[in-house]
Amino acid sequence: ALLIAHARQQGEETAEVAKRFGVSAVTVRRLEIQLDGASAKEVAALRSGDVNLAKHAVIARWVKPKERVEAIALFTEHPIKTNDMTALFEALGWDGLNNLGPQHKAARIRLLRWACAELSGPTRGTVMERLNALAVNLPLRLESEQVAKVAR
């Protein structure tokens, strides 16, 4: 994927890249869009295998560029299936949370951290059952990490 994006950045035509890598032109364009604007840390996570392209695509779809590094770290720490990630973002109303603006970034990341930890826990069942359990256990207040560490 990174080689495809690099070839396109170097000016190679979509059809040529697709033929050279044995993928469709649609795949080349999709990867190019997905990786456009990816930070160095995002690319490093992809290179190292910490996150695969499918998970990165979900993160790129839902998370603002300035928050992706933190989201990638969370989804690396908590093994959650790609389809479950999408369901989680939908259940949390992530688009609406993004609309609250950059001043609420820390709160969004705390919520996502909590949700990832809960969703990747030992609870079994379908994703909908686990999301329902998440909703039931949703805390009224998510403390910042510093406050939580001092309280311990």
Short mmCIF file of C-alpha atoms in Angstrom, two decimals:
data_model
loop_
_atom_site.label_atom_id
_atom_site.label_comp_id
_atom_site.label_asym_id
_atom_site.label_seq_id
_atom_site.Cartn_x
_atom_site.Cartn_y
_atom_site.Cartn_z
CA ALA A 1 0.00 0.00 0.00
CA LEU A 2 2.80 2.38 0.87
CA LEU A 3 4.61 1.53 -2.37
CA ILE A 4 1.43 2.19 -4.33
CA ALA A 5 0.94 5.56 -2.63
CA HIS A 6 4.60 6.42 -3.24
CA ALA A 7 4.34 5.51 -6.94
CA ARG A 8 1.31 7.78 -7.32
CA GLN A 9 3.10 10.60 -5.49
CA GLN A 10 5.94 10.24 -7.96
CA GLY A 11 3.48 10.89 -10.79
CA GLU A 12 2.98 7.35 -12.07
CA GLU A 13 -0.45 6.95 -13.67
CA THR A 14 -3.15 5.04 -11.79
CA ALA A 15 -3.55 2.41 -14.52
CA GLU A 16 0.21 1.79 -14.63
CA VAL A 17 0.42 1.41 -10.85
CA ALA A 18 -2.59 -0.91 -10.82
CA LYS A 19 -1.07 -3.11 -13.51
CA ARG A 20 2.36 -3.18 -11.85
CA PHE A 21 0.96 -4.19 -8.44
CA GLY A 22 -1.80 -6.45 -9.73
CA VAL A 23 -4.69 -4.50 -8.23
CA SER A 24 -7.57 -2.57 -9.69
CA ALA A 25 -7.43 1.14 -10.43
CA VAL A 26 -10.19 1.61 -7.86
CA THR A 27 -7.96 0.02 -5.20
CA VAL A 28 -5.10 2.33 -6.15
CA ARG A 29 -7.34 5.40 -5.83
CA ARG A 30 -8.81 4.17 -2.53
CA LEU A 31 -5.36 3.59 -1.03
CA GLU A 32 -4.15 6.93 -2.30
CA ILE A 33 -7.09 8.71 -0.65
CA GLN A 34 -6.71 6.72 2.55
CA LEU A 35 -3.01 7.52 2.90
CA ASP A 36 -3.25 11.13 1.71
CA GLY A 37 -2.28 13.30 4.64
CA ALA A 38 -1.25 10.35 6.82
CA SER A 39 1.22 11.43 9.46
CA ALA A 40 4.68 9.95 9.77
CA LYS A 41 3.51 8.05 12.86
CA GLU A 42 0.56 6.58 10.94
CA VAL A 43 2.88 5.42 8.18
CA ALA A 44 5.28 3.99 10.78
CA ALA A 45 2.41 2.06 12.39
CA LEU A 46 1.45 0.64 9.00
CA ARG A 47 5.05 -0.27 8.17
CA SER A 48 5.60 -1.98 11.51
CA GLY A 49 2.36 -3.93 11.24
CA ASP A 50 0.94 -2.35 14.41
CA VAL A 51 -2.16 -1.50 12.41
CA ASN A 52 -3.35 -3.05 9.16
CA LEU A 53 -4.87 -1.20 6.22
CA ALA A 54 -8.42 -2.22 7.09
CA LYS A 55 -8.15 -0.82 10.63
CA HIS A 56 -6.41 2.28 9.34
CA ALA A 57 -9.25 2.80 6.87
CA VAL A 58 -11.81 2.71 9.70
CA ILE A 59 -9.73 5.12 11.78
CA ALA A 60 -9.22 7.43 8.79
CA ARG A 61 -12.98 7.38 8.12
CA TRP A 62 -14.01 8.30 11.67
CA VAL A 63 -11.14 10.09 13.41
CA LYS A 64 -9.89 13.57 12.61
CA PRO A 65 -6.29 13.64 11.31
CA LYS A 66 -4.92 15.34 14.44
CA GLU A 67 -6.36 12.57 16.65
CA ARG A 68 -5.44 9.52 14.56
CA VAL A 69 -2.12 8.78 16.23
CA GLU A 70 -3.86 8.39 19.60
CA ALA A 71 -6.63 6.29 18.06
CA ILE A 72 -4.12 4.02 16.33
CA ALA A 73 -2.33 3.54 19.64
CA LEU A 74 -5.61 2.60 21.33
CA PHE A 75 -6.61 0.11 18.66
CA THR A 76 -3.09 -1.36 18.76
CA GLU A 77 -3.31 -1.77 22.53
CA HIS A 78 -6.84 -3.22 22.43
CA PRO A 79 -7.43 -5.89 19.78
CA ILE A 80 -10.83 -5.05 18.32
CA LYS A 81 -12.08 -6.40 14.99
CA THR A 82 -12.49 -3.96 12.14
CA ASN A 83 -16.28 -4.42 11.94
CA ASP A 84 -16.52 -3.95 15.70
CA MET A 85 -14.52 -0.71 15.40
CA THR A 86 -17.04 0.65 12.92
CA ALA A 87 -19.94 -0.40 15.15
CA LEU A 88 -18.24 1.27 18.13
CA PHE A 89 -17.78 4.59 16.30
CA GLU A 90 -21.41 4.48 15.16
CA ALA A 91 -22.69 3.59 18.65
CA LEU A 92 -20.70 6.43 20.22
CA GLY A 93 -22.05 8.89 17.66
CA TRP A 94 -18.47 9.78 16.77
CA ASP A 95 -19.41 12.20 14.00
CA GLY A 96 -21.39 14.23 16.53
CA LEU A 97 -18.54 14.09 19.03
CA ASN A 98 -16.15 15.36 16.34
CA ASN A 99 -18.52 18.26 15.71
CA LEU A 100 -17.93 19.43 19.30
CA GLY A 101 -14.57 20.76 18.11
CA PRO A 102 -10.90 20.47 19.01
CA GLN A 103 -11.41 21.77 22.55
CA HIS A 104 -13.01 18.37 23.37
CA LYS A 105 -10.24 16.22 21.88
CA ALA A 106 -8.97 14.98 25.25
CA ALA A 107 -12.48 13.97 26.32
CA ARG A 108 -13.07 12.12 23.03
CA ILE A 109 -9.81 10.21 23.44
CA ARG A 110 -10.65 9.34 27.08
CA LEU A 111 -14.05 8.04 25.98
CA LEU A 112 -12.49 6.02 23.17
CA ARG A 113 -9.82 4.64 25.55
CA TRP A 114 -12.50 3.54 28.03
CA ALA A 115 -14.71 2.05 25.28
CA CYS A 116 -11.82 0.14 23.70
CA ALA A 117 -10.77 -1.31 27.06
CA GLU A 118 -14.34 -2.38 27.81
CA LEU A 119 -15.05 -3.76 24.33
CA SER A 120 -11.82 -5.76 24.20
CA GLY A 121 -12.41 -7.20 27.68
CA PRO A 122 -13.48 -10.73 28.52
CA THR A 123 -17.19 -10.14 27.86
CA ARG A 124 -18.48 -12.51 25.18
CA GLY A 125 -21.38 -12.12 22.79
CA THR A 126 -22.20 -10.37 19.58
CA VAL A 127 -20.90 -6.88 19.02
CA MET A 128 -24.40 -5.52 19.66
CA GLU A 129 -24.62 -7.36 22.99
CA ARG A 130 -21.19 -6.06 24.01
CA LEU A 131 -22.10 -2.50 22.92
CA ASN A 132 -25.32 -2.73 24.96
CA ALA A 133 -23.23 -3.77 27.98
CA LEU A 134 -20.95 -0.83 27.25
CA ALA A 135 -23.93 1.52 27.24
CA VAL A 136 -25.15 0.16 30.57
CA ASN A 137 -21.71 0.66 32.14
CA LEU A 138 -21.00 4.05 30.60
CA PRO A 139 -19.52 6.19 33.36
CA LEU A 140 -21.03 9.57 34.08
CA ARG A 141 -17.56 11.08 34.20
CA LEU A 142 -14.32 10.04 32.53
CA GLU A 143 -11.46 11.30 34.63
CA SER A 144 -8.29 12.53 33.02
CA GLU A 145 -5.33 10.19 33.34
CA GLN A 146 -3.51 12.50 35.74
CA VAL A 147 -6.47 12.74 38.10
CA ALA A 148 -7.05 8.99 37.94
CA LYS A 149 -3.36 8.27 38.71
CA VAL A 150 -3.37 10.63 41.71
CA ALA A 151 -6.53 8.99 43.07
CA ARG A 152 -4.92 5.54 43.01
#
